[in-house]
PDB file of C-alpha atoms in Angstrom:
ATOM      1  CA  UNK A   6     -25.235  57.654  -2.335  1.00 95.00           C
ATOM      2  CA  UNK A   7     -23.165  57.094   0.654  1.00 96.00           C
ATOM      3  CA  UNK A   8     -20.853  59.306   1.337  1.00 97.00           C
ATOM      4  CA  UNK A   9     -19.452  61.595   4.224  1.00 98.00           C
ATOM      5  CA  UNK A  10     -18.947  65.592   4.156  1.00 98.00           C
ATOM      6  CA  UNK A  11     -16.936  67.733   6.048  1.00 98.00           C
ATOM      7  CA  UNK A  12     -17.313  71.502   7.005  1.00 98.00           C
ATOM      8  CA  UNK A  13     -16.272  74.031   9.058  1.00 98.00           C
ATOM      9  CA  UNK A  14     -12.837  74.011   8.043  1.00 97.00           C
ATOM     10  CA  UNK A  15     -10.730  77.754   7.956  1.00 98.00           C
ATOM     11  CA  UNK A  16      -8.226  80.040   9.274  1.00 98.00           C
ATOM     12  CA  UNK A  17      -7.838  80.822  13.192  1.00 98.00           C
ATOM     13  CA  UNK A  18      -5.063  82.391  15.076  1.00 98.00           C
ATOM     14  CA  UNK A  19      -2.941  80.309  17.385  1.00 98.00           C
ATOM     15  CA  UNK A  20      -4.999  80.023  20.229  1.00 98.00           C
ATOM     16  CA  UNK A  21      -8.757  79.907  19.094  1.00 98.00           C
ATOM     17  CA  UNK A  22     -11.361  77.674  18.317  1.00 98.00           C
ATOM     18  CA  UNK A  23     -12.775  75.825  15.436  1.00 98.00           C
ATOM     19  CA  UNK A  24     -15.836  73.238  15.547  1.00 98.00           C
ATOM     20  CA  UNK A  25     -15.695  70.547  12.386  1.00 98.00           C
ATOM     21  CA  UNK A  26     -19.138  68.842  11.332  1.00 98.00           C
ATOM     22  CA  UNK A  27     -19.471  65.825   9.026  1.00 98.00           C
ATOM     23  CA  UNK A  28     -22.645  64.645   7.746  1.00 98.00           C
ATOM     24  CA  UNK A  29     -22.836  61.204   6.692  1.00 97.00           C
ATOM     25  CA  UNK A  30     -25.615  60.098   3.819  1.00 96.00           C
ATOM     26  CA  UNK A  31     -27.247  56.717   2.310  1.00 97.00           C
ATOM     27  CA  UNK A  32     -26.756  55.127   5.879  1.00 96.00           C
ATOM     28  CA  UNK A  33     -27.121  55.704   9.641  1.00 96.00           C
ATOM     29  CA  UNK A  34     -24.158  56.695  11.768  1.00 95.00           C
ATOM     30  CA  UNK A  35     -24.242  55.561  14.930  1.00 93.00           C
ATOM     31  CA  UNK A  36     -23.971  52.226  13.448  1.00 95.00           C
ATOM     32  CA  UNK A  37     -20.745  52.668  13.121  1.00 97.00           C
ATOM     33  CA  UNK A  38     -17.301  53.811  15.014  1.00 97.00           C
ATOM     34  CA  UNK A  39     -15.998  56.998  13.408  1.00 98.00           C
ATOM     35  CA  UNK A  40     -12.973  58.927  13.339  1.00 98.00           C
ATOM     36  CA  UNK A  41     -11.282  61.922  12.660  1.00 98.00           C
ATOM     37  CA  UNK A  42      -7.949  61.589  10.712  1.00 98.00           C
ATOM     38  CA  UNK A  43      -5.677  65.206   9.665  1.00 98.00           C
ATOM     39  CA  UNK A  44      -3.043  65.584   7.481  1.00 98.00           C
ATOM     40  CA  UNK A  45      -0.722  68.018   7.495  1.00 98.00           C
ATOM     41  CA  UNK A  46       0.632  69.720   3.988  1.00 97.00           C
ATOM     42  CA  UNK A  47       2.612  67.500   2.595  1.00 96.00           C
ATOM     43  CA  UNK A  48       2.962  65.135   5.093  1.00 97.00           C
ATOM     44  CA  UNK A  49       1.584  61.800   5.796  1.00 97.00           C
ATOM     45  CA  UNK A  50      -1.642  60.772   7.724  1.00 98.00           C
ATOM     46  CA  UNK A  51      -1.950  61.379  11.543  1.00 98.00           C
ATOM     47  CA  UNK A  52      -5.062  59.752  13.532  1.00 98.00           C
ATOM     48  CA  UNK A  53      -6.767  62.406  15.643  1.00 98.00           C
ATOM     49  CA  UNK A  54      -9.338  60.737  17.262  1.00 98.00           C
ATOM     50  CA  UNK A  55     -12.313  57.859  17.866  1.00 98.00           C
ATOM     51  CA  UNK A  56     -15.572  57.613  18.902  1.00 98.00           C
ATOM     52  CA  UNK A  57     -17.461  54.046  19.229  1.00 96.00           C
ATOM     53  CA  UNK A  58     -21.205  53.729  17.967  1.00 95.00           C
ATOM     54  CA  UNK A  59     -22.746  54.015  21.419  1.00 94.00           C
ATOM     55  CA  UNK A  60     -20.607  57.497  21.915  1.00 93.00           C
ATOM     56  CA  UNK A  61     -19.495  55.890  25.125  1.00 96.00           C
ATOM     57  CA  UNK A  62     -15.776  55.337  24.216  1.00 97.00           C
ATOM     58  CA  UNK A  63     -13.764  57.295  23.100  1.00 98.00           C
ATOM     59  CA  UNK A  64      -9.623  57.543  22.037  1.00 98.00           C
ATOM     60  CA  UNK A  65      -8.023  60.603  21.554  1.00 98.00           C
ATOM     61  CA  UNK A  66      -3.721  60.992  20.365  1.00 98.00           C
ATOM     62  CA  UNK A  67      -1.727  62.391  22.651  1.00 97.00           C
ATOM     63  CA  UNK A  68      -0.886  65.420  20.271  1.00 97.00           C
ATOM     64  CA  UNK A  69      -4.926  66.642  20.835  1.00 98.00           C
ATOM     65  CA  UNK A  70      -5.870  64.843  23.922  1.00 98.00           C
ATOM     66  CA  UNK A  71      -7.505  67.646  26.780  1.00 97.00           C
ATOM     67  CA  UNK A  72      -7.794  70.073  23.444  1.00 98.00           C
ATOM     68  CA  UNK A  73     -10.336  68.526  21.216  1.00 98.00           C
ATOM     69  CA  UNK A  74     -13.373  66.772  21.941  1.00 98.00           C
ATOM     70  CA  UNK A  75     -15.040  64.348  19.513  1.00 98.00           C
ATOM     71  CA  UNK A  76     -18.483  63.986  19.275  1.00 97.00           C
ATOM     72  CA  UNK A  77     -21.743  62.588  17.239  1.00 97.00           C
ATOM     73  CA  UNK A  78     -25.759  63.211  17.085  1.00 95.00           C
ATOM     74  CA  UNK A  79     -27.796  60.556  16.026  1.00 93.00           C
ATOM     75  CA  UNK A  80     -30.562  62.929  15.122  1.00 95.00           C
ATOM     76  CA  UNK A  81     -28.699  65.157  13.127  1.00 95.00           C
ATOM     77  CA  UNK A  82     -26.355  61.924  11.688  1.00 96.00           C
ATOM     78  CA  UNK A  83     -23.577  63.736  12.103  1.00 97.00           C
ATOM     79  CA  UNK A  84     -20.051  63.706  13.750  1.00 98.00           C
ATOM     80  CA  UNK A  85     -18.153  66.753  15.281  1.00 98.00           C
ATOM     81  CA  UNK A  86     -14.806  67.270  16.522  1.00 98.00           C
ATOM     82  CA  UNK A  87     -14.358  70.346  18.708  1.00 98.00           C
ATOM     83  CA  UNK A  88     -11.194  72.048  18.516  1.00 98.00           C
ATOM     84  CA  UNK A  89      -9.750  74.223  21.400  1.00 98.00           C
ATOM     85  CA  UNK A  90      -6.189  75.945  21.800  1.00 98.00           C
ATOM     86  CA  UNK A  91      -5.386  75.321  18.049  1.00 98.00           C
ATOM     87  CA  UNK A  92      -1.613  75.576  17.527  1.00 98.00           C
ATOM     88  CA  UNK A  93       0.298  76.133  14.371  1.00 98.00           C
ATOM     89  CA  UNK A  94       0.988  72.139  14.480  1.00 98.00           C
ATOM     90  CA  UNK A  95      -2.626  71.480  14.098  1.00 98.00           C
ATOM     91  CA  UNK A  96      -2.846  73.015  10.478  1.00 98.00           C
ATOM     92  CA  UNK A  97      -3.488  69.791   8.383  1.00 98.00           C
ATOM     93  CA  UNK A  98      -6.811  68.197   6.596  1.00 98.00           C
ATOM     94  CA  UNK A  99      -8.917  66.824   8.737  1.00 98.00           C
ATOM     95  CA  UNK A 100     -11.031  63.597   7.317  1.00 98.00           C
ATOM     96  CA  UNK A 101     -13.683  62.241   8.445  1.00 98.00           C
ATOM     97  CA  UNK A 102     -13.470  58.390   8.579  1.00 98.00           C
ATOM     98  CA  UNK A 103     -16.073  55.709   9.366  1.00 98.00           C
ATOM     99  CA  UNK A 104     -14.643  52.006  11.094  1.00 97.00           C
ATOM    100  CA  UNK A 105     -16.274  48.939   9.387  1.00 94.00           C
ATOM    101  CA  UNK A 106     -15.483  47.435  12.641  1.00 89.00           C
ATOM    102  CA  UNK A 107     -13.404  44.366  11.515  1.00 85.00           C
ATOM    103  CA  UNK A 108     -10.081  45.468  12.066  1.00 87.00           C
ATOM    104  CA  UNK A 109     -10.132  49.465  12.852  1.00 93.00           C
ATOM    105  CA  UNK A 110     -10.623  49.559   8.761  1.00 96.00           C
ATOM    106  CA  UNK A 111     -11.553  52.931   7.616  1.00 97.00           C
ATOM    107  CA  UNK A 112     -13.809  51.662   4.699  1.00 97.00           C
ATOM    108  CA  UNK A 113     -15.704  55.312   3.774  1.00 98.00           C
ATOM    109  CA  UNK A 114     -13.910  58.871   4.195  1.00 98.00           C
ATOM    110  CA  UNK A 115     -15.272  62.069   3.102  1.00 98.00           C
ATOM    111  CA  UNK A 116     -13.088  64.580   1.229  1.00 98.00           C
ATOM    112  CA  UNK A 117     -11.272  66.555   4.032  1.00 98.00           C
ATOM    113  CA  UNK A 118     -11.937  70.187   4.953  1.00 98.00           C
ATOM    114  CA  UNK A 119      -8.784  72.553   5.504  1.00 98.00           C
ATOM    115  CA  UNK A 120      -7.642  74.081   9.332  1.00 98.00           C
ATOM    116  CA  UNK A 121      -5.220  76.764   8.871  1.00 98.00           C
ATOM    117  CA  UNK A 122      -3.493  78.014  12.233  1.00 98.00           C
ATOM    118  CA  UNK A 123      -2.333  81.295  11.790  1.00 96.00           C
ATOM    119  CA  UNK A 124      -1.774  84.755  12.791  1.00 94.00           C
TER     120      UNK A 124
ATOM    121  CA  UNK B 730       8.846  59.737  13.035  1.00 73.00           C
ATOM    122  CA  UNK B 731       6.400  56.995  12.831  1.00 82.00           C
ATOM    123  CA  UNK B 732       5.714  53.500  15.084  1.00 90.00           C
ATOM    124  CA  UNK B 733       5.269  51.808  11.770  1.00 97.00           C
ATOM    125  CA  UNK B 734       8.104  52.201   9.405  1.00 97.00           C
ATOM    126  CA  UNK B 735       7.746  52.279   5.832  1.00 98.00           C
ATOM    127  CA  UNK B 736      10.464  52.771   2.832  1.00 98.00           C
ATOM    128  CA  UNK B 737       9.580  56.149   2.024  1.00 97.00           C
ATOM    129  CA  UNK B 738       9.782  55.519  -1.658  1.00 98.00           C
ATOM    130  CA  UNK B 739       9.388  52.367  -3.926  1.00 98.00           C
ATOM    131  CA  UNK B 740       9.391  52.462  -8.289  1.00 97.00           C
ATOM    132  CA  UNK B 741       8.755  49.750 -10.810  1.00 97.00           C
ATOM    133  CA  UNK B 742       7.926  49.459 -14.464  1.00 97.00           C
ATOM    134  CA  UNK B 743       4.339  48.783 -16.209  1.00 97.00           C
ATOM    135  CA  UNK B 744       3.967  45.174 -15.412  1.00 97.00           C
ATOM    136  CA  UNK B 745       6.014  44.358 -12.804  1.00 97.00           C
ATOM    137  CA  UNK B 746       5.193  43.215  -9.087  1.00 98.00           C
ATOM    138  CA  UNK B 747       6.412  45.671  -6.633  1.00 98.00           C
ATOM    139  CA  UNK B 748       6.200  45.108  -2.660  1.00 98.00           C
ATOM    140  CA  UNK B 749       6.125  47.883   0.277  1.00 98.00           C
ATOM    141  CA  UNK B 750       6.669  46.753   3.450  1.00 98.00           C
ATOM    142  CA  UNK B 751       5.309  47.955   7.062  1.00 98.00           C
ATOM    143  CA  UNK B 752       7.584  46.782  10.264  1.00 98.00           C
ATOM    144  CA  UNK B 753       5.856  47.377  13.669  1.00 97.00           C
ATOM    145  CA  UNK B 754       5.382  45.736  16.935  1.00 96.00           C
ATOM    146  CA  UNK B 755       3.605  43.164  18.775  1.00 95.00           C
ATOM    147  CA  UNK B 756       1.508  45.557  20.294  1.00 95.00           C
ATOM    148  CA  UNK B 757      -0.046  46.547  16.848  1.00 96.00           C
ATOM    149  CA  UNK B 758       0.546  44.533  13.593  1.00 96.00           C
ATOM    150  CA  UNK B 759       1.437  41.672  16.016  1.00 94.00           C
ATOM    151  CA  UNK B 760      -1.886  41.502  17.437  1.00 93.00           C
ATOM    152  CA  UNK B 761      -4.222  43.546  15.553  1.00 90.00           C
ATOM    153  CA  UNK B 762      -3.166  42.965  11.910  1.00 88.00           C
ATOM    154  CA  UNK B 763      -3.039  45.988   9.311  1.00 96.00           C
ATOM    155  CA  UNK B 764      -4.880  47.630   7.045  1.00 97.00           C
ATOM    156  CA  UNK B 765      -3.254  49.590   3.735  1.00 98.00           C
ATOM    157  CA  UNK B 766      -4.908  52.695   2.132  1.00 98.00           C
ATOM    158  CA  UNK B 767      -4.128  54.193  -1.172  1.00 98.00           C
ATOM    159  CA  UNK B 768      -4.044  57.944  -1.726  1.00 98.00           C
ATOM    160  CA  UNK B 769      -4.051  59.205  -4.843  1.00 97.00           C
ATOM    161  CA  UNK B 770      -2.859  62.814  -5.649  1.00 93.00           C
ATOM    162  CA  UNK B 771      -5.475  65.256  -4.583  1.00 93.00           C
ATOM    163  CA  UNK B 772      -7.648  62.829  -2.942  1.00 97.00           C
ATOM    164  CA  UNK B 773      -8.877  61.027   0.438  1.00 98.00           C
ATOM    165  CA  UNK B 774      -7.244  58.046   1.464  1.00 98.00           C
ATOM    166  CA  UNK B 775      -8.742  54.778   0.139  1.00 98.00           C
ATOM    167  CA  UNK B 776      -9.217  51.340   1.875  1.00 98.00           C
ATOM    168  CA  UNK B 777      -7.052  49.215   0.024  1.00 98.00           C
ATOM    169  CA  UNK B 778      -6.352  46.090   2.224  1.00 98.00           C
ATOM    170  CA  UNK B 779      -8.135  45.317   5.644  1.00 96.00           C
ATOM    171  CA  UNK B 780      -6.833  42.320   8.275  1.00 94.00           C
ATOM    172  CA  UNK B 781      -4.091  42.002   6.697  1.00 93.00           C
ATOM    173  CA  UNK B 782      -4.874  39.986   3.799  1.00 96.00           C
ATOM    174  CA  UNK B 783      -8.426  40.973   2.726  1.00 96.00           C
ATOM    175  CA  UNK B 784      -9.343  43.393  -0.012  1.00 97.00           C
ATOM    176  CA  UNK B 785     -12.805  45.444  -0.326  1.00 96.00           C
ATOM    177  CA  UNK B 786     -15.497  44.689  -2.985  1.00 95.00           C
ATOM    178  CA  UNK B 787     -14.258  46.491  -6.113  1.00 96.00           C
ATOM    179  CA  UNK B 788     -10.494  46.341  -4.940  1.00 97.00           C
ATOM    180  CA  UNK B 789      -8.523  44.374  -8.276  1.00 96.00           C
ATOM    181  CA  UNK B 790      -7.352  41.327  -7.120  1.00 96.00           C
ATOM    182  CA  UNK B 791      -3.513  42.802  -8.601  1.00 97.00           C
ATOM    183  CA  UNK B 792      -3.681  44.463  -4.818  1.00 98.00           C
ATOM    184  CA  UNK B 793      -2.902  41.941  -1.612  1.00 98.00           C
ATOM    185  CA  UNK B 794      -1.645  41.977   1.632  1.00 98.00           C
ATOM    186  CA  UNK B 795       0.287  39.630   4.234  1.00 97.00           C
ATOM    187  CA  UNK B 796       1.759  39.370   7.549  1.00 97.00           C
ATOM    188  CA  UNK B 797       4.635  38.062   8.753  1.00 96.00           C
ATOM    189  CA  UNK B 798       5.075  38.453  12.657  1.00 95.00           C
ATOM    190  CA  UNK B 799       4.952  41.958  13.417  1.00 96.00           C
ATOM    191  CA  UNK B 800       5.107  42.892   9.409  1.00 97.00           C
ATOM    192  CA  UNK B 801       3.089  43.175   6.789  1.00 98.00           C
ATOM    193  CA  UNK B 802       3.324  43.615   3.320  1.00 98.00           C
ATOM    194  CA  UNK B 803       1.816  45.212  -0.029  1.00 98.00           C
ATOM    195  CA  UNK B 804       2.219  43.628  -3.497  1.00 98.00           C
ATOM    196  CA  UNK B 805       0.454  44.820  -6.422  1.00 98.00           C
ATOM    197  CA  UNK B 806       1.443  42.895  -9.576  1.00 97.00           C
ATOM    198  CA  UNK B 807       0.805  43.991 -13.258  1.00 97.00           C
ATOM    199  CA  UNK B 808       1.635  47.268 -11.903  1.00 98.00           C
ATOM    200  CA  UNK B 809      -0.042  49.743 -13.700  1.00 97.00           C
ATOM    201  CA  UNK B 810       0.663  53.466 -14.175  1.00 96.00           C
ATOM    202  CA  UNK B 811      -2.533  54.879 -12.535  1.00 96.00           C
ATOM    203  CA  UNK B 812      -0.749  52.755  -9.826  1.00 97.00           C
ATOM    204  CA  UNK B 813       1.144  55.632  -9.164  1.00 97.00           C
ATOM    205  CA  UNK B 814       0.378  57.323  -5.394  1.00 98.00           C
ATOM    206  CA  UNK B 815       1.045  56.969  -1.593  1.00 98.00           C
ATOM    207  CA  UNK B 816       0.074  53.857   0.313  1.00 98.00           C
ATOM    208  CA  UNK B 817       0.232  54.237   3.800  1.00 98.00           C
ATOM    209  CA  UNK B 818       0.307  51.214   5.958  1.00 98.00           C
ATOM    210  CA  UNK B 819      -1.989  51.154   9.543  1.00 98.00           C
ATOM    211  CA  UNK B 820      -2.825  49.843  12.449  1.00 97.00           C
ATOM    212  CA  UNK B 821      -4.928  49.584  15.960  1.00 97.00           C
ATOM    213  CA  UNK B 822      -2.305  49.447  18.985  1.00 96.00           C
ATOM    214  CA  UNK B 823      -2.961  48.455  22.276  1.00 96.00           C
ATOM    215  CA  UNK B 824      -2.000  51.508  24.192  1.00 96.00           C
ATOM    216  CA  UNK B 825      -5.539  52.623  22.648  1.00 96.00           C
ATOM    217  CA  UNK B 826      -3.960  54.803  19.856  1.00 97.00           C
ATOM    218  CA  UNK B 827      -4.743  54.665  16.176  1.00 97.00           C
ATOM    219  CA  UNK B 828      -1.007  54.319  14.028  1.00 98.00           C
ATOM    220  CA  UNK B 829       0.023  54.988  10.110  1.00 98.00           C
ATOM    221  CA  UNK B 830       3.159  54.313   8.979  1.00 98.00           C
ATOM    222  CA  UNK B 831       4.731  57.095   7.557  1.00 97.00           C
ATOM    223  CA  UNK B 832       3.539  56.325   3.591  1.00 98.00           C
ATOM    224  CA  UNK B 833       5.414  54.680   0.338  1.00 98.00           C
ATOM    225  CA  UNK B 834       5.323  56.691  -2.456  1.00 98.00           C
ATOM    226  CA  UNK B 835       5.146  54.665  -5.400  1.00 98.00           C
ATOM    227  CA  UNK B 836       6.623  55.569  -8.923  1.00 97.00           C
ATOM    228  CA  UNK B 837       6.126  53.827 -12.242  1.00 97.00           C
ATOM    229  CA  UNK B 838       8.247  54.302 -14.192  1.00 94.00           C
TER     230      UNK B 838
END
């Protein structure tokens, strides 16, 4: 089946770190672009970041740029966003999304795994 | 408050056609088109409509899309009530960033 899961989701104070891992199945990753997309409770959806196949380009939104890194291993088929000097703001869902690479079209997410920022 | 502006709430009866519209810019539905997800309550977003215009295998053909400039638009017809959720409009931009409109939350009624 394909299908992407995400993990490493959880509560950390203002200030700390938090590394998110999804594992795709049923195809190969770094065929395709991938993203990481939060969403805040009860609030709409935010992009967070973007990584192309290769791993050589990536986008990041202003709101996490020079705080979270994305990242993927080929080996492992797996994509990773590292998250540094979480703030209360960044308490959302974060989804995993893959690009079918027609028109930035997010065509396979996983189910989301919860950041809480908190003290 | 989002680049691409949605209605924040549209409603319509079992059977009807209902449209939700998406107003941006040239530097994003202008030139890269849009894409329209579905979220139902509870769930991930869903790939709904992609360039605009074309739906996914497995999408009903009640769903499509259009642009119109720097617009686009969603119109499901024979609305149904499982119908009922958030569809969120999106789009590439060229200042490299990744945009959603701020979501329509549909009601049947």
């Amino acid at each position: 089946e394909v299908e992407l899961v995400e993990s490493g989701g959880g509560l950390v104070q203002p200030g700390g770190s938090l590394r998110l891992s999804c594992a795709a199945s049923g195809f190969t990753l770094s065929s395709y672009a991938m993203n990481w997309v939060r969403q805040a409770p009860g609030k709409g959806l935010e992009w967070v970041s973007y990584i192309s196949s290769s791993g050589t380009t990536i986008y990041d939104a202003d709101s996490v740029k020079g705080r979270f890194t994305i990242s993927r291993d080929s080996v492992k088929n797996s994509l990773f966003l590292q998250m540094n000097s979480l703030r209360d703001e960044d308490t959302a869902v974060y989804y995993c999304a893959r690009d079918a690479g027609t028109n930035w079209d997010l065509d396979l997410w996983g189910l989301g795994t919860l950041v809480t920022v908190s003290s | 408050q989002s680049v691409l502006t949605q209605p924040p709430s549209a409603s319509g009866t079992p059977g009807q056609r209902v449209t939700i519209s998406c107003s941006g810019s040239s530097s994003n539905i202008g030139t890269y088109n849009a894409n329209w997800y579905q979220q139902l309550p509870g769930t991930a977003p869903k790939l709904l409509i992609y360039y605009s215009d074309r739906r996914p295998s497995g999408v009903p053909d009640r769903f499509s899309g259009s642009r119109s400039g720097t617009s686009a638009y969603l119109a499901i017809s024979g609305l149904q009530s499982e119908d009922e959720a958030v569809y969120y409009c999106a789009a590439w931009d060229a200042s490299l960033t990744g945009l959603f409109g701020g979501g329509t939350k549909l009601t049947v009624l």
